[in-house]
């Protein structure tokens, strides 16, 4: 309390238990605040982690698609090149060409499709499944 002259008087009528309970309440409030801040930070870091993971998966999906397109392009070029070489040879080789065509040496298999489950897991941000999928 403050007297008329502006000097502070010591407060002597607060019991020791009251001060201890105030300190305890203050410590509990600080603990609760610290717990709340940790939860907020955890949520923020989880959100950031999810965003990063999502971007990684999009990048990996894009790289896979680009690689498959490139494989298709190379396969097409090789196939055309082989047909061109074979068609420019004499008739004996043309007979071999028919043999090769029949034996499917030049007929490359179609590009394998990526299973729908993989994309579903990718969309669910399950990075471990995506990486370990075989």
Short mmCIF file of N, CA and C in Angstrom, two decimals:
data_model
loop_
_atom_site.label_atom_id
_atom_site.label_comp_id
_atom_site.label_asym_id
_atom_site.label_seq_id
_atom_site.Cartn_x
_atom_site.Cartn_y
_atom_site.Cartn_z
N UNK A 1 0.84 -1.18 0.00
CA UNK A 1 0.00 0.00 0.00
C UNK A 1 0.88 1.25 0.00
N UNK A 2 0.31 2.38 -0.38
CA UNK A 2 1.07 3.63 -0.46
C UNK A 2 0.42 4.64 0.48
N UNK A 3 1.25 5.33 1.28
CA UNK A 3 0.68 6.34 2.19
C UNK A 3 0.52 7.66 1.44
N UNK A 4 0.08 8.69 2.16
CA UNK A 4 -0.20 9.98 1.55
C UNK A 4 1.04 10.65 0.99
N UNK A 5 2.20 10.32 1.49
CA UNK A 5 3.42 10.98 1.05
C UNK A 5 4.11 10.24 -0.09
N UNK A 6 3.54 9.19 -0.58
CA UNK A 6 4.10 8.46 -1.71
C UNK A 6 5.09 7.39 -1.35
N UNK A 7 5.35 7.14 -0.10
CA UNK A 7 6.28 6.08 0.26
C UNK A 7 5.52 4.77 0.37
N UNK A 8 6.21 3.70 0.08
CA UNK A 8 5.59 2.38 0.09
C UNK A 8 5.71 1.77 1.47
N UNK A 9 4.60 1.23 1.95
CA UNK A 9 4.62 0.53 3.23
C UNK A 9 4.73 -0.96 2.95
N UNK A 10 5.38 -1.66 3.81
CA UNK A 10 5.46 -3.11 3.69
C UNK A 10 4.12 -3.72 4.07
N UNK A 11 3.71 -4.68 3.30
CA UNK A 11 2.46 -5.36 3.60
C UNK A 11 2.79 -6.54 4.48
N UNK A 12 2.26 -6.53 5.69
CA UNK A 12 2.60 -7.57 6.65
C UNK A 12 1.44 -8.52 6.90
N UNK A 13 0.27 -8.21 6.36
CA UNK A 13 -0.88 -9.02 6.71
C UNK A 13 -1.17 -10.15 5.71
N UNK A 14 -0.29 -10.41 4.69
CA UNK A 14 -0.49 -11.56 3.80
C UNK A 14 0.17 -12.76 4.44
N UNK A 15 -0.58 -13.82 4.67
CA UNK A 15 0.01 -15.00 5.30
C UNK A 15 1.01 -15.68 4.35
N UNK A 16 1.98 -16.35 4.93
CA UNK A 16 3.02 -17.03 4.17
C UNK A 16 2.43 -18.07 3.21
N UNK A 17 1.40 -18.76 3.65
CA UNK A 17 0.74 -19.75 2.79
C UNK A 17 0.13 -19.09 1.56
N UNK A 18 -0.38 -17.88 1.71
CA UNK A 18 -0.97 -17.17 0.57
C UNK A 18 0.08 -16.83 -0.48
N UNK A 19 1.25 -16.40 -0.03
CA UNK A 19 2.34 -16.08 -0.96
C UNK A 19 2.79 -17.35 -1.68
N UNK A 20 2.93 -18.43 -0.91
CA UNK A 20 3.33 -19.70 -1.52
C UNK A 20 2.31 -20.18 -2.55
N UNK A 21 1.02 -20.00 -2.22
CA UNK A 21 0.00 -20.44 -3.18
C UNK A 21 0.01 -19.55 -4.42
N UNK A 22 0.29 -18.24 -4.25
CA UNK A 22 0.42 -17.36 -5.41
C UNK A 22 1.61 -17.77 -6.28
N UNK A 23 2.73 -18.08 -5.63
CA UNK A 23 3.91 -18.52 -6.38
C UNK A 23 3.64 -19.84 -7.10
N UNK A 24 2.95 -20.74 -6.40
CA UNK A 24 2.62 -22.03 -7.00
C UNK A 24 1.70 -21.83 -8.20
N UNK A 25 0.70 -20.97 -8.05
CA UNK A 25 -0.22 -20.67 -9.16
C UNK A 25 0.54 -20.06 -10.33
N UNK A 26 1.47 -19.16 -10.02
CA UNK A 26 2.28 -18.52 -11.06
C UNK A 26 3.13 -19.56 -11.80
N UNK A 27 3.74 -20.47 -11.03
CA UNK A 27 4.55 -21.53 -11.65
C UNK A 27 3.69 -22.45 -12.52
N UNK A 28 2.49 -22.79 -12.03
CA UNK A 28 1.58 -23.63 -12.81
C UNK A 28 1.17 -22.93 -14.10
N UNK A 29 0.91 -21.62 -14.00
CA UNK A 29 0.55 -20.86 -15.19
C UNK A 29 1.69 -20.86 -16.20
N UNK A 30 2.91 -20.68 -15.69
CA UNK A 30 4.07 -20.72 -16.59
C UNK A 30 4.23 -22.10 -17.22
N UNK A 31 4.01 -23.15 -16.42
CA UNK A 31 4.10 -24.51 -16.96
C UNK A 31 3.04 -24.74 -18.04
N UNK A 32 1.81 -24.27 -17.75
CA UNK A 32 0.74 -24.42 -18.74
C UNK A 32 1.06 -23.64 -20.01
N UNK A 33 1.60 -22.44 -19.85
CA UNK A 33 1.98 -21.63 -21.00
C UNK A 33 3.08 -22.32 -21.80
N UNK A 34 4.07 -22.86 -21.09
CA UNK A 34 5.15 -23.58 -21.77
C UNK A 34 4.63 -24.80 -22.53
N UNK A 35 3.72 -25.56 -21.90
CA UNK A 35 3.12 -26.72 -22.57
C UNK A 35 2.34 -26.29 -23.81
N UNK A 36 1.60 -25.19 -23.68
CA UNK A 36 0.83 -24.69 -24.80
C UNK A 36 1.75 -24.25 -25.94
N UNK A 37 2.83 -23.57 -25.61
CA UNK A 37 3.78 -23.12 -26.63
C UNK A 37 4.43 -24.32 -27.32
N UNK A 38 4.76 -25.36 -26.55
CA UNK A 38 5.33 -26.56 -27.15
C UNK A 38 4.35 -27.21 -28.12
N UNK A 39 3.06 -27.27 -27.73
CA UNK A 39 2.06 -27.85 -28.62
C UNK A 39 1.94 -27.03 -29.90
N UNK A 40 1.92 -25.71 -29.76
CA UNK A 40 1.83 -24.84 -30.94
C UNK A 40 3.03 -25.06 -31.84
N UNK A 41 4.21 -25.10 -31.25
CA UNK A 41 5.43 -25.32 -32.04
C UNK A 41 5.40 -26.68 -32.73
N UNK A 42 4.90 -27.70 -32.02
CA UNK A 42 4.80 -29.03 -32.59
C UNK A 42 3.85 -29.05 -33.79
N UNK A 43 2.71 -28.37 -33.63
CA UNK A 43 1.74 -28.30 -34.73
C UNK A 43 2.35 -27.58 -35.92
N UNK A 44 3.04 -26.46 -35.66
CA UNK A 44 3.67 -25.72 -36.75
C UNK A 44 4.73 -26.56 -37.44
N UNK A 45 5.55 -27.27 -36.66
CA UNK A 45 6.61 -28.08 -37.29
C UNK A 45 6.00 -29.25 -38.06
N UNK A 46 4.91 -29.83 -37.54
CA UNK A 46 4.24 -30.92 -38.26
C UNK A 46 3.67 -30.41 -39.57
N UNK A 47 3.10 -29.21 -39.54
CA UNK A 47 2.55 -28.62 -40.76
C UNK A 47 3.67 -28.36 -41.76
N UNK A 48 4.78 -27.80 -41.29
CA UNK A 48 5.92 -27.54 -42.18
C UNK A 48 6.46 -28.86 -42.74
N UNK A 49 6.56 -29.88 -41.88
CA UNK A 49 7.04 -31.19 -42.32
C UNK A 49 6.12 -31.76 -43.40
N UNK A 50 4.81 -31.61 -43.20
CA UNK A 50 3.85 -32.12 -44.19
C UNK A 50 4.00 -31.38 -45.51
N UNK A 51 4.20 -30.07 -45.45
CA UNK A 51 4.39 -29.30 -46.68
C UNK A 51 5.65 -29.75 -47.41
N UNK A 52 6.73 -29.93 -46.66
CA UNK A 52 7.99 -30.36 -47.27
C UNK A 52 7.84 -31.75 -47.87
N UNK A 53 7.22 -32.65 -47.11
CA UNK A 53 7.02 -34.01 -47.58
C UNK A 53 6.15 -34.03 -48.84
N UNK A 54 5.11 -33.21 -48.85
CA UNK A 54 4.25 -33.13 -50.01
C UNK A 54 5.03 -32.65 -51.23
N UNK A 55 5.86 -31.64 -51.04
CA UNK A 55 6.66 -31.12 -52.16
C UNK A 55 7.65 -32.17 -52.66
N UNK A 56 8.25 -32.90 -51.73
CA UNK A 56 9.18 -33.97 -52.12
C UNK A 56 8.46 -35.02 -52.97
N UNK A 57 7.27 -35.41 -52.54
CA UNK A 57 6.51 -36.43 -53.27
C UNK A 57 6.11 -35.93 -54.66
N UNK A 58 5.74 -34.65 -54.73
CA UNK A 58 5.41 -34.09 -56.05
C UNK A 58 6.63 -34.09 -56.95
N UNK A 59 7.77 -33.73 -56.38
CA UNK A 59 9.01 -33.73 -57.17
C UNK A 59 9.38 -35.13 -57.63
N UNK A 60 9.24 -36.11 -56.74
CA UNK A 60 9.56 -37.49 -57.10
C UNK A 60 8.60 -37.98 -58.18
N UNK A 61 7.32 -37.68 -58.03
CA UNK A 61 6.34 -38.09 -59.04
C UNK A 61 6.67 -37.47 -60.39
N UNK A 62 7.04 -36.20 -60.36
CA UNK A 62 7.40 -35.51 -61.60
C UNK A 62 8.64 -36.15 -62.24
N UNK A 63 9.64 -36.45 -61.41
CA UNK A 63 10.85 -37.09 -61.93
C UNK A 63 10.56 -38.46 -62.54
N UNK A 64 9.71 -39.22 -61.88
CA UNK A 64 9.35 -40.54 -62.40
C UNK A 64 8.65 -40.39 -63.75
N UNK A 65 7.71 -39.46 -63.82
CA UNK A 65 6.99 -39.26 -65.08
C UNK A 65 7.93 -38.80 -66.19
N UNK A 66 8.83 -37.88 -65.88
CA UNK A 66 9.80 -37.42 -66.87
C UNK A 66 10.71 -38.56 -67.33
N UNK A 67 11.13 -39.38 -66.39
CA UNK A 67 11.99 -40.52 -66.74
C UNK A 67 11.27 -41.50 -67.64
N UNK A 68 10.02 -41.78 -67.34
CA UNK A 68 9.25 -42.70 -68.17
C UNK A 68 9.03 -42.15 -69.57
N UNK A 69 8.80 -40.85 -69.67
CA UNK A 69 8.66 -40.23 -70.99
C UNK A 69 9.96 -40.33 -71.77
N UNK A 70 11.06 -40.10 -71.07
CA UNK A 70 12.36 -40.18 -71.73
C UNK A 70 12.65 -41.60 -72.20
N UNK A 71 12.30 -42.56 -71.39
CA UNK A 71 12.47 -43.97 -71.77
C UNK A 71 11.65 -44.27 -73.02
N UNK A 72 10.41 -43.78 -73.04
CA UNK A 72 9.57 -43.98 -74.23
C UNK A 72 10.20 -43.37 -75.48
N UNK A 73 10.75 -42.17 -75.33
CA UNK A 73 11.39 -41.51 -76.47
C UNK A 73 12.59 -42.31 -76.97
N UNK A 74 13.43 -42.76 -76.06
CA UNK A 74 14.59 -43.56 -76.46
C UNK A 74 14.16 -44.87 -77.11
N UNK A 75 13.16 -45.48 -76.54
CA UNK A 75 12.68 -46.74 -77.10
C UNK A 75 12.17 -46.53 -78.52
N UNK A 76 11.43 -45.45 -78.73
CA UNK A 76 10.92 -45.14 -80.06
C UNK A 76 12.07 -44.89 -81.04
N UNK A 77 13.08 -44.14 -80.61
CA UNK A 77 14.23 -43.86 -81.47
C UNK A 77 14.99 -45.14 -81.81
N UNK A 78 15.20 -45.98 -80.82
CA UNK A 78 15.92 -47.24 -81.06
C UNK A 78 15.12 -48.13 -82.01
N UNK A 79 13.83 -48.21 -81.78
CA UNK A 79 12.98 -49.03 -82.63
C UNK A 79 13.02 -48.54 -84.07
N UNK A 80 12.89 -47.24 -84.27
CA UNK A 80 12.95 -46.67 -85.63
C UNK A 80 14.32 -46.89 -86.26
N UNK A 81 15.35 -46.73 -85.47
CA UNK A 81 16.71 -46.93 -85.99
C UNK A 81 16.91 -48.38 -86.45
N UNK A 82 16.47 -49.30 -85.63
CA UNK A 82 16.62 -50.72 -85.99
C UNK A 82 15.82 -51.07 -87.24
N UNK A 83 14.60 -50.57 -87.33
CA UNK A 83 13.80 -50.83 -88.53
C UNK A 83 14.44 -50.20 -89.76
N UNK A 84 15.00 -49.03 -89.58
CA UNK A 84 15.66 -48.35 -90.69
C UNK A 84 16.87 -49.15 -91.17
N UNK A 85 17.68 -49.61 -90.23
CA UNK A 85 18.86 -50.41 -90.59
C UNK A 85 18.44 -51.70 -91.29
N UNK A 86 17.47 -52.36 -90.73
CA UNK A 86 17.04 -53.65 -91.27
C UNK A 86 16.41 -53.48 -92.65
N UNK A 87 15.65 -52.41 -92.84
CA UNK A 87 14.98 -52.21 -94.13
C UNK A 87 15.97 -51.85 -95.24
N UNK A 88 17.16 -51.37 -94.89
CA UNK A 88 18.16 -51.01 -95.90
C UNK A 88 19.07 -52.17 -96.28
N UNK A 89 18.87 -53.30 -95.70
CA UNK A 89 19.72 -54.46 -96.00
C UNK A 89 19.13 -55.27 -97.15
N UNK A 90 19.89 -56.22 -97.61
CA UNK A 90 19.42 -57.05 -98.73
C UNK A 90 18.32 -58.02 -98.28
N UNK A 91 17.80 -58.78 -99.20
CA UNK A 91 16.65 -59.63 -98.94
C UNK A 91 16.93 -60.70 -97.90
N UNK A 92 18.16 -61.17 -97.81
CA UNK A 92 18.48 -62.18 -96.80
C UNK A 92 18.25 -61.60 -95.40
N UNK A 93 18.68 -60.39 -95.28
CA UNK A 93 18.50 -59.75 -93.97
C UNK A 93 17.03 -59.43 -93.75
N UNK A 94 16.32 -59.14 -94.82
CA UNK A 94 14.89 -58.87 -94.66
C UNK A 94 14.17 -60.12 -94.13
N UNK A 95 14.62 -61.28 -94.58
CA UNK A 95 14.06 -62.50 -94.02
C UNK A 95 14.37 -62.60 -92.52
N UNK A 96 15.57 -62.18 -92.17
CA UNK A 96 15.93 -62.16 -90.75
C UNK A 96 15.07 -61.15 -90.00
N UNK A 97 14.72 -60.08 -90.69
CA UNK A 97 13.87 -59.06 -90.06
C UNK A 97 12.53 -59.66 -89.67
N UNK A 98 11.97 -60.43 -90.59
CA UNK A 98 10.70 -61.08 -90.26
C UNK A 98 10.86 -62.03 -89.08
N UNK A 99 11.99 -62.71 -89.05
CA UNK A 99 12.27 -63.60 -87.91
C UNK A 99 12.35 -62.78 -86.62
N UNK A 100 13.08 -61.67 -86.70
CA UNK A 100 13.23 -60.82 -85.51
C UNK A 100 11.88 -60.28 -85.07
N UNK A 101 11.08 -59.83 -86.03
CA UNK A 101 9.75 -59.32 -85.69
C UNK A 101 8.91 -60.41 -85.04
N UNK A 102 8.98 -61.60 -85.62
CA UNK A 102 8.20 -62.70 -85.06
C UNK A 102 8.65 -63.06 -83.65
N UNK A 103 9.93 -62.96 -83.41
CA UNK A 103 10.46 -63.33 -82.10
C UNK A 103 10.38 -62.17 -81.09
N UNK A 104 9.84 -61.06 -81.53
CA UNK A 104 9.60 -59.90 -80.66
C UNK A 104 10.87 -59.32 -80.06
N UNK A 105 11.96 -59.37 -80.81
CA UNK A 105 13.18 -58.74 -80.30
C UNK A 105 13.08 -57.21 -80.38
N UNK A 106 12.33 -56.75 -81.34
CA UNK A 106 12.22 -55.30 -81.50
C UNK A 106 10.97 -54.77 -80.82
N UNK A 107 10.03 -55.62 -80.61
CA UNK A 107 8.79 -55.18 -79.96
C UNK A 107 9.03 -55.04 -78.46
N UNK A 108 9.28 -53.84 -78.07
CA UNK A 108 9.52 -53.59 -76.65
C UNK A 108 8.21 -53.67 -75.88
N UNK A 109 8.28 -54.05 -74.65
CA UNK A 109 7.04 -54.08 -73.86
C UNK A 109 6.54 -52.66 -73.62
N UNK A 110 5.26 -52.57 -73.40
CA UNK A 110 4.69 -51.26 -73.09
C UNK A 110 5.20 -50.77 -71.75
N UNK A 111 5.18 -49.48 -71.61
CA UNK A 111 5.64 -48.88 -70.35
C UNK A 111 4.75 -49.38 -69.21
N UNK A 112 5.35 -49.83 -68.12
CA UNK A 112 4.53 -50.31 -67.01
C UNK A 112 3.75 -49.15 -66.39
N UNK A 113 2.53 -49.44 -66.01
CA UNK A 113 1.74 -48.38 -65.38
C UNK A 113 2.06 -48.36 -63.89
N UNK A 114 1.97 -47.18 -63.33
CA UNK A 114 2.21 -47.03 -61.90
C UNK A 114 0.92 -47.39 -61.18
N UNK A 115 0.98 -48.30 -60.22
CA UNK A 115 -0.24 -48.74 -59.54
C UNK A 115 -0.98 -47.58 -58.88
N UNK A 116 -2.31 -47.66 -58.93
CA UNK A 116 -3.14 -46.61 -58.34
C UNK A 116 -2.87 -46.51 -56.85
N UNK A 117 -2.60 -47.64 -56.20
CA UNK A 117 -2.34 -47.61 -54.75
C UNK A 117 -1.16 -46.71 -54.43
N UNK A 118 -0.18 -46.69 -55.33
CA UNK A 118 1.00 -45.86 -55.09
C UNK A 118 0.62 -44.39 -55.08
N UNK A 119 -0.21 -43.98 -56.03
CA UNK A 119 -0.63 -42.59 -56.05
C UNK A 119 -1.53 -42.27 -54.87
N UNK A 120 -2.38 -43.21 -54.49
CA UNK A 120 -3.22 -42.98 -53.32
C UNK A 120 -2.36 -42.78 -52.09
N UNK A 121 -1.36 -43.62 -51.92
CA UNK A 121 -0.46 -43.47 -50.77
C UNK A 121 0.32 -42.17 -50.89
N UNK A 122 0.70 -41.80 -52.10
CA UNK A 122 1.44 -40.56 -52.29
C UNK A 122 0.58 -39.38 -51.87
N UNK A 123 -0.69 -39.41 -52.25
CA UNK A 123 -1.58 -38.31 -51.88
C UNK A 123 -1.83 -38.26 -50.39
N UNK A 124 -1.63 -39.37 -49.71
CA UNK A 124 -1.80 -39.38 -48.26
C UNK A 124 -0.50 -39.01 -47.54
N UNK A 125 0.51 -38.59 -48.30
CA UNK A 125 1.79 -38.15 -47.75
C UNK A 125 2.50 -39.25 -46.97
N UNK A 126 2.34 -40.49 -47.40
CA UNK A 126 3.02 -41.59 -46.73
C UNK A 126 4.35 -41.82 -47.43
N UNK A 127 5.36 -41.06 -47.01
CA UNK A 127 6.66 -41.08 -47.67
C UNK A 127 7.34 -42.44 -47.55
N UNK A 128 7.23 -43.08 -46.41
CA UNK A 128 7.88 -44.39 -46.23
C UNK A 128 7.33 -45.41 -47.21
N UNK A 129 6.01 -45.44 -47.39
CA UNK A 129 5.41 -46.37 -48.34
C UNK A 129 5.90 -46.05 -49.75
N UNK A 130 5.93 -44.76 -50.06
CA UNK A 130 6.35 -44.34 -51.41
C UNK A 130 7.78 -44.78 -51.70
N UNK A 131 8.67 -44.58 -50.74
CA UNK A 131 10.08 -44.91 -50.93
C UNK A 131 10.29 -46.43 -50.95
N UNK A 132 9.58 -47.15 -50.08
CA UNK A 132 9.81 -48.59 -49.94
C UNK A 132 8.97 -49.42 -50.90
N UNK A 133 8.09 -48.80 -51.68
CA UNK A 133 7.22 -49.55 -52.58
C UNK A 133 8.05 -50.27 -53.63
N UNK A 134 7.75 -51.51 -53.84
CA UNK A 134 8.46 -52.24 -54.89
C UNK A 134 7.51 -53.15 -55.62
#
